[in-house]
Amino acid sequence: MKSFINISDISRKDLRKIVNDAKLQKKKRSTLKKSEVDLDSPLSGRILIMIFEKPSTRTRISFELAMKQLGGQLLVLDPKQSHYGSGNENTHDTAKILSQYGDIVMMRTHEHEHFLEFSKYLEIPIINGLTNLSHPCQVMSDIMTFEELKGPIVNKKIAWLGDGNNIVYSLIEASVQFNFQLAIACPKKFRPNKNIIEWAKIKNRKILITQDPAEAAKSADCVMTDKWISMSDQINKIKKKKILKDYQVNKKIMKLAKTDAIFMHCLPASRGEEVTNDVMDGEQSVVWLEALNRIHIQKSIIKWCLSY
Ligand code: CP
Ligand code: NVA
């Protein structure tokens, strides 16, 4: 059984296969309407169950469209209206039930540990739709988007400015698996997860971690950021924003990157905080394509999990 939990769990060969398949399948359906099923309807008769313990716009809608285009069906378990969310039924039992109703689960939860605990009891594959630790589907979409626009990502320089959060965790894993340079500028207090930095070191990937945003952005092919406050952050928000204020992506930062560099943001954004309006809406911004490609990469992730 193949689950999609973290990018570091999956072989380089399979990750490459997923990205290439997504690019190919996207091209193949370029003349079809948004909810028309792919000509081969690969997941006809299959069911994806989605569980969201926190809000989502892109992940929810893009998984729904992904499943529609694959010819499959979708069920949503709303924690607010189920025994699962009320704590009225143990995780083990819910996982057992869902294993009978569906073929695959996609789950967004707060604690990564909870995600792992739930997946232990599930008898069908599960996809990580974001935890406090990581957001692998997003970063896979970012790789696909980068390559669509700029060609192979190998040896390219990606700069991250801001919070060392769940997106950075997946980005660090991706820099090892897809072999690109990663430069992270963040304050000491908000450095990325130590374990994943250690893992990258063991894999011989040198990642630049600096407190200087200019050093990270210099000659980058892509500049990325995310909200300074994540959904699971239980922290003094005002203090955190103050510490991060020098890590904003603005025109001055984009000028340090290559002239043809792109700007990425997983969205939702807090315009005026981690990114200025002129960068978000500027010519270098590819944030809308990143969101669109979530559909295509997730179709390939679902198919990979189900061995199609
Ligand atoms: N980028 C992303 O995962 O967005 P949502 O929180 O809207 O799903
Ligand atoms: N880091 C953000 C990503 C949202 C898609 C969060 O966890 O809230």
Short mmCIF file of C-alpha atoms and ligand atoms in Angstrom, two decimals:
data_model
loop_
_atom_site.label_atom_id
_atom_site.label_comp_id
_atom_site.label_asym_id
_atom_site.label_seq_id
_atom_site.Cartn_x
_atom_site.Cartn_y
_atom_site.Cartn_z
CA MET A 1 0.00 0.00 0.00
CA LYS A 2 1.41 3.41 -1.00
CA SER A 3 0.59 6.52 1.02
CA PHE A 4 1.72 10.06 0.25
CA ILE A 5 2.78 11.47 3.62
CA ASN A 6 6.14 13.16 3.17
CA ILE A 7 8.35 13.79 0.14
CA SER A 8 11.32 12.15 1.88
CA ASP A 9 9.40 8.83 2.14
CA ILE A 10 9.09 8.44 -1.63
CA SER A 11 11.80 7.41 -4.08
CA ARG A 12 13.25 9.99 -6.45
CA LYS A 13 12.14 7.85 -9.35
CA ASP A 14 8.51 7.82 -8.20
CA LEU A 15 8.49 11.55 -7.44
CA ARG A 16 9.79 12.26 -10.93
CA LYS A 17 7.18 9.92 -12.38
CA ILE A 18 4.40 11.81 -10.55
CA VAL A 19 5.57 15.23 -11.82
CA ASN A 20 6.05 14.03 -15.40
CA ASP A 21 2.66 12.29 -15.43
CA ALA A 22 0.97 15.46 -14.15
CA LYS A 23 2.54 17.56 -16.91
CA LEU A 24 1.57 15.04 -19.58
CA GLN A 25 -2.01 14.49 -18.38
CA LYS A 26 -2.56 18.26 -18.08
CA LYS A 27 -1.56 18.68 -21.74
CA LYS A 28 -3.71 15.73 -22.82
CA ARG A 29 -6.90 17.29 -21.42
CA SER A 30 -6.21 20.84 -22.61
CA THR A 31 -9.30 20.83 -24.86
CA LEU A 32 -11.65 19.37 -22.22
CA LYS A 33 -13.91 21.46 -19.99
CA LYS A 34 -13.06 21.89 -16.31
CA SER A 35 -15.12 19.04 -14.91
CA GLU A 36 -15.07 16.76 -17.96
CA VAL A 37 -13.63 13.35 -17.18
CA ASP A 38 -10.24 12.39 -18.70
CA LEU A 39 -10.71 10.23 -21.79
CA ASP A 40 -9.37 7.11 -20.07
CA SER A 41 -11.45 7.77 -16.89
CA PRO A 42 -8.85 5.91 -14.81
CA LEU A 43 -10.57 6.08 -11.41
CA SER A 44 -14.07 5.16 -12.46
CA GLY A 45 -15.77 3.46 -9.49
CA ARG A 46 -13.17 4.67 -6.96
CA ILE A 47 -13.89 6.89 -3.95
CA LEU A 48 -11.74 9.51 -2.24
CA ILE A 49 -12.72 10.49 1.32
CA MET A 50 -11.58 13.93 2.49
CA ILE A 51 -11.22 15.03 6.12
CA PHE A 52 -10.49 18.65 6.99
CA GLU A 53 -9.78 19.56 10.60
CA LYS A 54 -8.92 23.10 9.57
CA PRO A 55 -9.94 25.48 6.78
CA SER A 56 -9.00 25.06 3.14
CA THR A 57 -9.93 26.61 -0.19
CA ARG A 58 -7.38 25.29 -2.71
CA THR A 59 -6.76 21.83 -1.29
CA ARG A 60 -10.44 21.09 -0.93
CA ILE A 61 -11.57 22.31 -4.33
CA SER A 62 -8.54 21.04 -6.25
CA PHE A 63 -8.88 17.50 -4.80
CA GLU A 64 -12.57 17.58 -5.68
CA LEU A 65 -11.81 18.57 -9.27
CA ALA A 66 -8.96 16.06 -9.43
CA MET A 67 -11.26 13.21 -8.49
CA LYS A 68 -13.98 14.40 -10.92
CA GLN A 69 -11.51 14.57 -13.80
CA LEU A 70 -10.24 11.08 -12.97
CA GLY A 71 -13.80 9.77 -13.18
CA GLY A 72 -14.02 8.88 -9.48
CA GLN A 73 -16.31 9.94 -6.64
CA LEU A 74 -15.77 11.99 -3.52
CA LEU A 75 -17.04 11.92 0.08
CA VAL A 76 -16.29 14.55 2.72
CA LEU A 77 -16.21 13.73 6.43
CA ASP A 78 -16.86 16.95 8.32
CA PRO A 79 -15.27 16.63 11.79
CA LYS A 80 -17.76 19.19 13.15
CA GLN A 81 -20.68 16.94 12.25
CA SER A 82 -19.27 13.51 12.97
CA HIS A 83 -18.30 11.31 15.90
CA TYR A 84 -14.71 11.54 14.70
CA GLY A 85 -14.49 15.27 15.47
CA SER A 86 -16.47 15.14 18.71
CA GLY A 87 -14.12 12.58 20.22
CA ASN A 88 -17.12 10.26 20.54
CA GLU A 89 -15.39 7.44 18.65
CA ASN A 90 -11.77 6.40 18.80
CA THR A 91 -9.49 6.99 15.83
CA HIS A 92 -8.97 3.29 15.32
CA ASP A 93 -12.69 2.62 14.77
CA THR A 94 -13.21 5.58 12.42
CA ALA A 95 -10.20 4.53 10.34
CA LYS A 96 -11.59 1.00 10.07
CA ILE A 97 -14.97 2.25 8.89
CA LEU A 98 -13.50 4.62 6.31
CA SER A 99 -11.35 1.79 4.95
CA GLN A 100 -14.57 0.02 3.99
CA TYR A 101 -16.34 3.04 2.50
CA GLY A 102 -13.53 4.50 0.41
CA ASP A 103 -10.47 3.60 -1.65
CA ILE A 104 -8.22 6.43 -0.48
CA VAL A 105 -8.25 9.21 2.15
CA MET A 106 -6.94 12.78 2.03
CA MET A 107 -6.60 14.42 5.42
CA ARG A 108 -5.72 17.91 6.69
CA THR A 109 -5.01 17.99 10.39
CA HIS A 110 -3.22 20.02 13.06
CA GLU A 111 -0.74 17.59 14.58
CA HIS A 112 1.36 15.46 12.26
CA GLU A 113 1.48 12.84 15.02
CA HIS A 114 -2.30 12.58 14.87
CA PHE A 115 -2.10 12.11 11.10
CA LEU A 116 0.38 9.25 11.56
CA GLU A 117 -1.70 7.69 14.32
CA PHE A 118 -4.81 7.74 12.11
CA SER A 119 -2.96 6.36 9.09
CA LYS A 120 -1.66 3.45 11.21
CA TYR A 121 -5.19 2.08 11.54
CA LEU A 122 -6.30 2.85 7.99
CA GLU A 123 -6.29 -0.05 5.56
CA ILE A 124 -6.30 2.14 2.44
CA PRO A 125 -3.76 4.77 1.25
CA ILE A 126 -3.74 8.25 2.76
CA ILE A 127 -2.54 11.59 1.37
CA ASN A 128 -1.22 14.40 3.55
CA GLY A 129 -3.27 17.50 2.75
CA LEU A 130 -1.22 19.59 5.24
CA THR A 131 -0.21 19.11 8.86
CA ASN A 132 1.71 21.38 11.22
CA LEU A 133 4.86 19.60 9.97
CA SER A 134 4.56 19.47 6.19
CA HIS A 135 2.56 20.19 3.02
CA PRO A 136 3.89 17.83 0.36
CA CYS A 137 1.10 18.27 -2.24
CA GLN A 138 1.74 22.00 -2.36
CA VAL A 139 5.48 21.63 -2.92
CA MET A 140 4.91 19.00 -5.63
CA SER A 141 2.65 21.51 -7.39
CA ASP A 142 5.38 24.13 -7.03
CA ILE A 143 7.95 21.83 -8.67
CA MET A 144 5.56 21.12 -11.54
CA THR A 145 4.86 24.85 -11.94
CA PHE A 146 8.55 25.76 -11.88
CA GLU A 147 9.36 23.16 -14.54
CA GLU A 148 6.45 24.15 -16.77
CA LEU A 149 7.75 27.70 -16.85
CA LYS A 150 11.51 27.37 -16.49
CA GLY A 151 12.47 23.82 -17.46
CA PRO A 152 14.22 21.24 -15.23
CA ILE A 153 14.60 22.35 -11.61
CA VAL A 154 17.89 20.46 -11.15
CA ASN A 155 20.62 22.83 -9.83
CA LYS A 156 18.31 25.86 -9.95
CA LYS A 157 18.35 28.22 -6.95
CA ILE A 158 15.16 28.57 -4.93
CA ALA A 159 15.11 31.23 -2.22
CA TRP A 160 12.74 31.10 0.75
CA LEU A 161 12.16 34.19 2.86
CA GLY A 162 10.26 34.21 6.15
CA ASP A 163 8.90 31.63 8.56
CA GLY A 164 10.57 28.19 8.71
CA ASN A 165 7.18 26.47 8.54
CA ASN A 166 5.48 23.35 7.12
CA ILE A 167 5.98 24.42 3.49
CA VAL A 168 9.73 24.81 4.11
CA TYR A 169 9.83 21.31 5.61
CA SER A 170 8.51 19.85 2.35
CA LEU A 171 10.71 22.20 0.32
CA ILE A 172 13.84 20.97 2.10
CA GLU A 173 12.85 17.38 1.34
CA ALA A 174 12.20 18.33 -2.29
CA SER A 175 15.60 20.03 -2.64
CA VAL A 176 17.21 16.67 -1.82
CA GLN A 177 14.90 14.54 -3.94
CA PHE A 178 14.81 16.84 -6.99
CA ASN A 179 18.36 18.10 -6.58
CA PHE A 180 17.95 21.89 -6.50
CA GLN A 181 19.74 24.59 -4.48
CA LEU A 182 17.81 25.99 -1.56
CA ALA A 183 18.60 29.21 0.31
CA ILE A 184 16.47 30.00 3.34
CA ALA A 185 16.43 33.42 5.02
CA CYS A 186 14.70 33.43 8.37
CA PRO A 187 15.19 34.81 11.88
CA LYS A 188 16.95 32.49 14.35
CA LYS A 189 13.73 32.02 16.27
CA PHE A 190 11.84 30.69 13.25
CA ARG A 191 14.33 28.34 11.65
CA PRO A 192 12.99 25.21 9.91
CA ASN A 193 12.59 21.86 11.69
CA LYS A 194 16.00 20.59 12.91
CA ASN A 195 15.38 16.95 11.99
CA ILE A 196 14.77 17.67 8.34
CA ILE A 197 17.84 19.90 8.12
CA GLU A 198 19.85 17.01 9.59
CA TRP A 199 18.29 14.60 7.08
CA ALA A 200 19.28 16.90 4.20
CA LYS A 201 22.85 17.01 5.56
CA ILE A 202 23.03 13.23 5.68
CA LYS A 203 21.86 13.21 2.06
CA ASN A 204 24.73 15.58 1.21
CA ARG A 205 22.53 18.50 0.27
CA LYS A 206 23.97 21.81 1.41
CA ILE A 207 21.19 24.23 2.28
CA LEU A 208 22.02 27.84 2.94
CA ILE A 209 20.28 29.07 6.08
CA THR A 210 20.91 32.73 6.73
CA GLN A 211 19.42 35.67 8.59
CA ASP A 212 20.13 37.88 5.57
CA PRO A 213 17.24 37.99 3.03
CA ALA A 214 19.50 39.60 0.41
CA GLU A 215 21.99 36.71 0.60
CA ALA A 216 19.21 34.17 0.03
CA ALA A 217 17.54 36.10 -2.80
CA LYS A 218 20.77 36.85 -4.68
CA SER A 219 20.67 35.34 -8.20
CA ALA A 220 17.72 33.09 -7.30
CA ASP A 221 15.61 31.54 -10.07
CA CYS A 222 12.58 31.60 -7.81
CA VAL A 223 11.69 33.49 -4.63
CA MET A 224 9.11 31.93 -2.31
CA THR A 225 7.35 32.87 0.87
CA ASP A 226 4.24 32.08 2.94
CA LYS A 227 2.11 33.68 5.63
CA TRP A 228 4.04 34.52 8.79
CA ILE A 229 1.28 33.02 10.92
CA SER A 230 0.26 29.46 10.06
CA MET A 231 -3.05 27.85 10.97
CA SER A 232 -1.56 25.77 13.78
CA ASP A 233 0.51 28.61 15.26
CA GLN A 234 -0.26 29.12 18.90
CA ILE A 235 2.01 32.05 19.43
CA ASN A 236 2.00 35.78 20.09
CA LYS A 237 1.12 36.83 16.55
CA ILE A 238 2.08 40.48 16.95
CA LYS A 239 5.54 39.56 18.26
CA LYS A 240 6.10 37.00 15.52
CA LYS A 241 5.15 39.46 12.77
CA LYS A 242 7.55 42.05 14.24
CA ILE A 243 10.43 39.58 14.19
CA LEU A 244 9.66 38.62 10.59
CA LYS A 245 9.09 42.09 9.16
CA ASP A 246 12.53 42.33 7.48
CA TYR A 247 11.83 39.14 5.55
CA GLN A 248 9.10 40.59 3.35
CA VAL A 249 9.30 39.82 -0.37
CA ASN A 250 9.11 43.17 -2.13
CA LYS A 251 10.41 44.76 -5.34
CA LYS A 252 13.83 45.39 -3.76
CA ILE A 253 14.20 41.69 -2.97
CA MET A 254 12.97 40.59 -6.41
CA LYS A 255 15.61 42.87 -8.01
CA LEU A 256 18.34 40.82 -6.29
CA ALA A 257 17.07 37.61 -7.88
CA LYS A 258 17.71 36.78 -11.55
CA THR A 259 15.94 39.15 -13.96
CA ASP A 260 13.70 36.32 -15.14
CA ALA A 261 13.08 34.91 -11.64
CA ILE A 262 9.56 33.89 -10.65
CA PHE A 263 7.71 34.55 -7.39
CA MET A 264 5.78 31.77 -5.67
CA HIS A 265 3.38 31.70 -2.72
CA CYS A 266 1.21 28.73 -1.77
CA LEU A 267 -1.66 31.07 -0.76
CA PRO A 268 -3.63 32.24 1.15
CA ALA A 269 -1.47 35.38 1.45
CA SER A 270 -1.45 38.26 3.90
CA ARG A 271 -0.79 40.98 1.37
CA GLY A 272 1.34 43.78 2.82
CA GLU A 273 3.00 41.45 5.32
CA GLU A 274 5.12 38.64 3.83
CA VAL A 275 4.62 39.99 0.29
CA THR A 276 3.78 43.36 -1.21
CA ASN A 277 0.89 43.85 -3.65
CA ASP A 278 3.21 44.84 -6.49
CA VAL A 279 5.06 41.50 -6.26
CA MET A 280 1.89 39.38 -5.82
CA ASP A 281 0.25 41.04 -8.82
CA GLY A 282 3.46 41.64 -10.74
CA GLU A 283 4.74 39.98 -13.91
CA GLN A 284 7.05 37.61 -12.04
CA SER A 285 4.27 36.19 -9.89
CA VAL A 286 3.09 32.67 -10.76
CA VAL A 287 0.88 32.13 -7.72
CA TRP A 288 -2.29 31.50 -9.75
CA LEU A 289 -0.65 28.77 -11.82
CA GLU A 290 0.65 27.14 -8.62
CA ALA A 291 -2.92 26.91 -7.35
CA LEU A 292 -4.23 25.60 -10.68
CA ASN A 293 -1.55 22.92 -10.87
CA ARG A 294 -2.70 21.52 -7.52
CA ILE A 295 -5.46 19.76 -9.50
CA HIS A 296 -3.04 18.13 -11.92
CA ILE A 297 -0.34 17.07 -9.49
CA GLN A 298 -2.91 15.65 -7.07
CA LYS A 299 -4.45 13.56 -9.85
CA SER A 300 -1.05 11.97 -10.38
CA ILE A 301 -0.49 11.56 -6.62
CA ILE A 302 -3.86 9.78 -6.24
CA LYS A 303 -3.09 7.51 -9.19
CA TRP A 304 0.38 6.74 -7.79
CA CYS A 305 -1.13 5.78 -4.42
CA LEU A 306 -3.60 3.48 -6.13
CA SER A 307 -0.90 2.03 -8.42
CA TYR A 308 -2.42 3.26 -11.70
N1 CP B 1 -2.21 26.31 -0.39
C1 CP B 1 -3.21 25.66 0.25
O1 CP B 1 -3.07 24.51 0.68
O2 CP B 1 -4.35 26.38 0.34
P1 CP B 1 -5.66 26.01 1.19
O3 CP B 1 -5.31 26.23 2.65
O4 CP B 1 -6.69 26.99 0.70
O5 CP B 1 -6.02 24.60 0.92
N1 NVA B 2 1.83 27.52 6.37
C1 NVA B 2 0.42 27.65 6.08
C2 NVA B 2 0.12 27.00 4.77
C3 NVA B 2 -1.30 27.15 4.31
C4 NVA B 2 -1.58 26.51 2.99
C5 NVA B 2 -0.39 27.05 7.20
O1 NVA B 2 -0.06 25.96 7.69
O2 NVA B 2 -1.37 27.67 7.61
#
